[in-house]
PDB file of C-alpha atoms in Angstrom:
ATOM      1  CA  UNK A   1       0.540   8.929   0.877  1.00 63.00           C
ATOM      2  CA  UNK A   2       4.171   9.786   0.318  1.00 67.00           C
ATOM      3  CA  UNK A   3       3.865  13.267   1.821  1.00 71.00           C
ATOM      4  CA  UNK A   4       6.104  14.060   4.775  1.00 72.00           C
ATOM      5  CA  UNK A   5       3.328  16.085   6.440  1.00 77.00           C
ATOM      6  CA  UNK A   6       0.742  13.273   6.367  1.00 71.00           C
ATOM      7  CA  UNK A   7       0.446  12.265  10.026  1.00 70.00           C
ATOM      8  CA  UNK A   8      -1.093   8.873   9.274  1.00 68.00           C
ATOM      9  CA  UNK A   9       0.880   7.502   6.329  1.00 66.00           C
ATOM     10  CA  UNK A  10       4.162   9.444   6.209  1.00 68.00           C
ATOM     11  CA  UNK A  11       5.941   6.400   7.635  1.00 68.00           C
ATOM     12  CA  UNK A  12       5.613   4.876   4.162  1.00 71.00           C
ATOM     13  CA  UNK A  13       8.292   7.311   2.996  1.00 72.00           C
ATOM     14  CA  UNK A  14      10.711   5.793   5.491  1.00 73.00           C
ATOM     15  CA  UNK A  15       9.859   2.276   4.363  1.00 72.00           C
ATOM     16  CA  UNK A  16      10.513   3.165   0.721  1.00 73.00           C
ATOM     17  CA  UNK A  17      13.761   4.953   1.658  1.00 74.00           C
ATOM     18  CA  UNK A  18      14.925   1.857   3.551  1.00 74.00           C
ATOM     19  CA  UNK A  19      14.122  -0.437   0.629  1.00 72.00           C
ATOM     20  CA  UNK A  20      15.940   1.860  -1.800  1.00 73.00           C
ATOM     21  CA  UNK A  21      18.878   1.907   0.623  1.00 75.00           C
ATOM     22  CA  UNK A  22      19.046  -1.874   0.305  1.00 75.00           C
ATOM     23  CA  UNK A  23      19.484  -1.512  -3.447  1.00 72.00           C
ATOM     24  CA  UNK A  24      15.932  -2.425  -4.402  1.00 70.00           C
ATOM     25  CA  UNK A  25      14.202  -0.715  -7.306  1.00 70.00           C
ATOM     26  CA  UNK A  26      10.963   0.769  -6.002  1.00 71.00           C
ATOM     27  CA  UNK A  27       8.089   2.329  -7.900  1.00 72.00           C
ATOM     28  CA  UNK A  28       5.153   3.825  -6.045  1.00 74.00           C
ATOM     29  CA  UNK A  29       1.682   4.744  -7.238  1.00 74.00           C
ATOM     30  CA  UNK A  30       0.180   7.133  -4.721  1.00 73.00           C
ATOM     31  CA  UNK A  31      -2.580   9.679  -4.265  1.00 71.00           C
ATOM     32  CA  UNK A  32      -0.364  12.170  -2.418  1.00 68.00           C
ATOM     33  CA  UNK A  33       3.249  13.111  -2.942  1.00 65.00           C
ATOM     34  CA  UNK A  34       5.637  15.983  -2.368  1.00 64.00           C
ATOM     35  CA  UNK A  35       9.288  16.185  -3.475  1.00 65.00           C
ATOM     36  CA  UNK A  36       9.950  12.555  -2.605  1.00 61.00           C
ATOM     37  CA  UNK A  37      10.633  11.589  -6.241  1.00 57.00           C
ATOM     38  CA  UNK A  38      13.994  13.372  -6.029  1.00 50.00           C
ATOM     39  CA  UNK A  39      15.432  10.287  -4.330  1.00 55.00           C
ATOM     40  CA  UNK A  40      16.024   8.564  -7.667  1.00 58.00           C
ATOM     41  CA  UNK A  41      12.988   6.297  -7.513  1.00 58.00           C
ATOM     42  CA  UNK A  42       9.792   6.445  -9.521  1.00 62.00           C
ATOM     43  CA  UNK A  43       6.692   7.960  -7.969  1.00 65.00           C
ATOM     44  CA  UNK A  44       3.428   8.060  -9.926  1.00 68.00           C
ATOM     45  CA  UNK A  45       0.930  10.423  -8.370  1.00 67.00           C
ATOM     46  CA  UNK A  46      -2.768  10.546  -9.215  1.00 69.00           C
ATOM     47  CA  UNK A  47      -5.792  12.133  -7.605  1.00 68.00           C
ATOM     48  CA  UNK A  48      -8.375   9.704  -6.246  1.00 73.00           C
ATOM     49  CA  UNK A  49     -11.667  11.612  -6.133  1.00 76.00           C
ATOM     50  CA  UNK A  50     -14.349   9.838  -4.080  1.00 74.00           C
ATOM     51  CA  UNK A  51     -17.271  10.991  -6.221  1.00 84.00           C
ATOM     52  CA  UNK A  52     -15.757   9.835  -9.544  1.00 86.00           C
ATOM     53  CA  UNK A  53     -15.284   6.045  -9.426  1.00 85.00           C
ATOM     54  CA  UNK A  54     -15.207   5.456 -13.213  1.00 89.00           C
ATOM     55  CA  UNK A  55     -12.690   8.253 -13.814  1.00 88.00           C
ATOM     56  CA  UNK A  56     -10.562   6.984 -10.923  1.00 85.00           C
ATOM     57  CA  UNK A  57     -10.547   3.444 -12.269  1.00 88.00           C
ATOM     58  CA  UNK A  58      -9.623   4.503 -15.808  1.00 90.00           C
ATOM     59  CA  UNK A  59      -6.880   6.788 -14.493  1.00 85.00           C
ATOM     60  CA  UNK A  60      -5.491   4.012 -12.289  1.00 86.00           C
ATOM     61  CA  UNK A  61      -5.337   1.549 -15.191  1.00 88.00           C
ATOM     62  CA  UNK A  62      -3.734   4.211 -17.416  1.00 87.00           C
ATOM     63  CA  UNK A  63      -0.999   4.794 -14.821  1.00 83.00           C
ATOM     64  CA  UNK A  64      -0.356   1.056 -14.444  1.00 86.00           C
ATOM     65  CA  UNK A  65      -0.148   0.580 -18.229  1.00 87.00           C
ATOM     66  CA  UNK A  66       2.178   3.581 -18.486  1.00 82.00           C
ATOM     67  CA  UNK A  67       4.330   2.042 -15.756  1.00 79.00           C
ATOM     68  CA  UNK A  68       4.492  -1.299 -17.604  1.00 83.00           C
ATOM     69  CA  UNK A  69       5.455   0.358 -20.901  1.00 84.00           C
ATOM     70  CA  UNK A  70       8.115   2.636 -19.361  1.00 78.00           C
ATOM     71  CA  UNK A  71       9.657  -0.205 -17.357  1.00 74.00           C
ATOM     72  CA  UNK A  72       9.381  -2.727 -20.209  1.00 79.00           C
ATOM     73  CA  UNK A  73       7.544  -5.145 -18.034  1.00 80.00           C
ATOM     74  CA  UNK A  74       5.602  -5.672 -14.891  1.00 80.00           C
ATOM     75  CA  UNK A  75       7.059  -6.251 -11.427  1.00 80.00           C
ATOM     76  CA  UNK A  76       6.692  -9.772 -10.047  1.00 83.00           C
ATOM     77  CA  UNK A  77       5.397  -8.515  -6.694  1.00 83.00           C
ATOM     78  CA  UNK A  78       2.782  -5.820  -6.109  1.00 86.00           C
ATOM     79  CA  UNK A  79       2.135  -4.426  -2.626  1.00 85.00           C
ATOM     80  CA  UNK A  80      -1.047  -2.574  -1.633  1.00 86.00           C
ATOM     81  CA  UNK A  81      -1.040  -0.667   1.659  1.00 83.00           C
ATOM     82  CA  UNK A  82      -4.524  -0.049   3.092  1.00 85.00           C
ATOM     83  CA  UNK A  83      -5.922   0.367  -0.419  1.00 86.00           C
ATOM     84  CA  UNK A  84      -8.405  -2.449  -0.777  1.00 90.00           C
ATOM     85  CA  UNK A  85     -10.311  -0.550  -3.486  1.00 89.00           C
ATOM     86  CA  UNK A  86      -7.249  -0.313  -5.711  1.00 89.00           C
ATOM     87  CA  UNK A  87      -6.342  -3.941  -4.935  1.00 92.00           C
ATOM     88  CA  UNK A  88      -9.880  -4.955  -5.869  1.00 93.00           C
ATOM     89  CA  UNK A  89      -9.695  -3.021  -9.156  1.00 91.00           C
ATOM     90  CA  UNK A  90      -6.207  -4.156 -10.169  1.00 91.00           C
ATOM     91  CA  UNK A  91      -6.190  -7.630  -8.627  1.00 92.00           C
ATOM     92  CA  UNK A  92      -7.740  -9.470 -11.585  1.00 93.00           C
ATOM     93  CA  UNK A  93      -5.362  -7.718 -14.004  1.00 91.00           C
ATOM     94  CA  UNK A  94      -2.221  -8.611 -12.040  1.00 90.00           C
ATOM     95  CA  UNK A  95      -3.347 -12.187 -11.362  1.00 90.00           C
ATOM     96  CA  UNK A  96      -4.018 -12.648 -15.062  1.00 90.00           C
ATOM     97  CA  UNK A  97      -0.287 -12.086 -15.546  1.00 88.00           C
ATOM     98  CA  UNK A  98       0.628 -14.356 -12.604  1.00 90.00           C
ATOM     99  CA  UNK A  99       1.873 -11.564 -10.345  1.00 88.00           C
ATOM    100  CA  UNK A 100       2.076 -11.879  -6.569  1.00 89.00           C
ATOM    101  CA  UNK A 101      -0.251  -9.474  -4.805  1.00 90.00           C
ATOM    102  CA  UNK A 102       0.440  -8.613  -1.186  1.00 90.00           C
ATOM    103  CA  UNK A 103      -2.235  -6.643   0.652  1.00 91.00           C
ATOM    104  CA  UNK A 104      -1.567  -4.872   3.951  1.00 88.00           C
ATOM    105  CA  UNK A 105      -4.808  -4.209   5.794  1.00 91.00           C
ATOM    106  CA  UNK A 106      -5.160  -3.399   9.487  1.00 90.00           C
ATOM    107  CA  UNK A 107      -8.716  -2.382  10.241  1.00 91.00           C
ATOM    108  CA  UNK A 108     -11.827  -4.150  11.502  1.00 92.00           C
ATOM    109  CA  UNK A 109     -14.113  -2.801   8.771  1.00 93.00           C
ATOM    110  CA  UNK A 110     -15.144  -5.366   6.189  1.00 95.00           C
ATOM    111  CA  UNK A 111     -16.425  -4.826   2.670  1.00 95.00           C
ATOM    112  CA  UNK A 112     -17.096  -6.726  -0.527  1.00 96.00           C
ATOM    113  CA  UNK A 113     -14.115  -4.890  -2.094  1.00 94.00           C
ATOM    114  CA  UNK A 114     -11.852  -6.159   0.688  1.00 96.00           C
ATOM    115  CA  UNK A 115     -13.083  -9.728   0.226  1.00 97.00           C
ATOM    116  CA  UNK A 116     -12.408  -9.602  -3.530  1.00 96.00           C
ATOM    117  CA  UNK A 117      -9.016  -7.980  -2.915  1.00 95.00           C
ATOM    118  CA  UNK A 118      -8.266 -10.801  -0.478  1.00 96.00           C
ATOM    119  CA  UNK A 119      -9.319 -13.380  -3.049  1.00 97.00           C
ATOM    120  CA  UNK A 120      -6.811 -12.030  -5.589  1.00 96.00           C
ATOM    121  CA  UNK A 121      -4.010 -11.557  -3.025  1.00 95.00           C
ATOM    122  CA  UNK A 122      -1.348 -14.168  -2.479  1.00 94.00           C
ATOM    123  CA  UNK A 123      -0.645 -12.899   1.048  1.00 92.00           C
ATOM    124  CA  UNK A 124      -2.537 -10.554   3.371  1.00 94.00           C
ATOM    125  CA  UNK A 125      -0.473  -8.815   6.034  1.00 90.00           C
ATOM    126  CA  UNK A 126      -1.827  -7.252   9.202  1.00 91.00           C
ATOM    127  CA  UNK A 127      -0.436  -5.994  12.496  1.00 89.00           C
ATOM    128  CA  UNK A 128      -2.407  -8.061  15.038  1.00 90.00           C
ATOM    129  CA  UNK A 129      -4.720 -11.054  14.914  1.00 86.00           C
ATOM    130  CA  UNK A 130      -7.727  -8.876  15.700  1.00 91.00           C
ATOM    131  CA  UNK A 131      -6.974  -6.197  13.130  1.00 92.00           C
ATOM    132  CA  UNK A 132      -8.336  -8.055  10.109  1.00 94.00           C
ATOM    133  CA  UNK A 133     -12.090  -8.599   9.762  1.00 96.00           C
ATOM    134  CA  UNK A 134     -12.311 -12.174   8.437  1.00 94.00           C
ATOM    135  CA  UNK A 135     -10.496 -15.509   8.574  1.00 93.00           C
ATOM    136  CA  UNK A 136      -8.335 -16.588   5.690  1.00 96.00           C
ATOM    137  CA  UNK A 137      -5.364 -18.906   5.265  1.00 96.00           C
ATOM    138  CA  UNK A 138      -3.568 -16.064   3.444  1.00 96.00           C
ATOM    139  CA  UNK A 139      -3.361 -13.889   6.579  1.00 95.00           C
ATOM    140  CA  UNK A 140       0.074 -13.245   8.150  1.00 93.00           C
ATOM    141  CA  UNK A 141       0.333 -11.288  11.405  1.00 91.00           C
ATOM    142  CA  UNK A 142       3.627  -9.360  11.412  1.00 85.00           C
ATOM    143  CA  UNK A 143       3.265  -6.538  13.947  1.00 82.00           C
ATOM    144  CA  UNK A 144       3.503  -2.800  13.343  1.00 76.00           C
ATOM    145  CA  UNK A 145       7.178  -2.451  12.305  1.00 63.00           C
ATOM    146  CA  UNK A 146       7.448   0.695  14.399  1.00 63.00           C
ATOM    147  CA  UNK A 147      10.939   1.911  15.267  1.00 63.00           C
ATOM    148  CA  UNK A 148      10.616   1.874  19.051  1.00 62.00           C
ATOM    149  CA  UNK A 149      13.820   3.913  19.423  1.00 66.00           C
ATOM    150  CA  UNK A 150      11.865   6.942  18.241  1.00 61.00           C
ATOM    151  CA  UNK A 151       9.707   6.705  21.375  1.00 59.00           C
ATOM    152  CA  UNK A 152      12.287   6.341  24.149  1.00 60.00           C
ATOM    153  CA  UNK A 153      11.182   8.408  27.121  1.00 56.00           C
ATOM    154  CA  UNK A 154      13.864  10.323  28.958  1.00 56.00           C
ATOM    155  CA  UNK A 155      13.362  11.838  32.413  1.00 52.00           C
ATOM    156  CA  UNK A 156      10.022  10.099  32.765  1.00 54.00           C
ATOM    157  CA  UNK A 157       7.882  11.528  35.559  1.00 52.00           C
ATOM    158  CA  UNK A 158       5.209   9.313  37.059  1.00 55.00           C
ATOM    159  CA  UNK A 159       2.208  11.282  38.259  1.00 54.00           C
ATOM    160  CA  UNK A 160      -0.520   9.695  40.367  1.00 50.00           C
TER     161      UNK A 160
END
């Protein structure tokens, strides 16, 4: 989600803003967005509807093909954040064109989709050793990347 009011995933906005600030060209395909596209980057928004898997898949491929045509090519690196279903669906396509797939996944739940997504990924990132459900040589533990300065406690009162 690229929405500022999404309590779980709004930190992705900050990550994208930081990458753009470093001069990187960023394109995002997301299910939720607000006015974030005004930053000069490219945001593709689509609705992922749980009860319509075929429509979702076709729409996702249409957006990716549109992206490739508009940008006259495909990026070398593709990053999936907690979207093992989309990584599973697009993984074979991107690997066919020798693209590097990086999957971020930090949850103990395991699925066949996650295993296939892991198979097609070059690297799998997670926050802690215990936050990925199976062993693989592709796994890299990198922490949470949380800005700890946002959580400095002032005038802390200890109550016992």
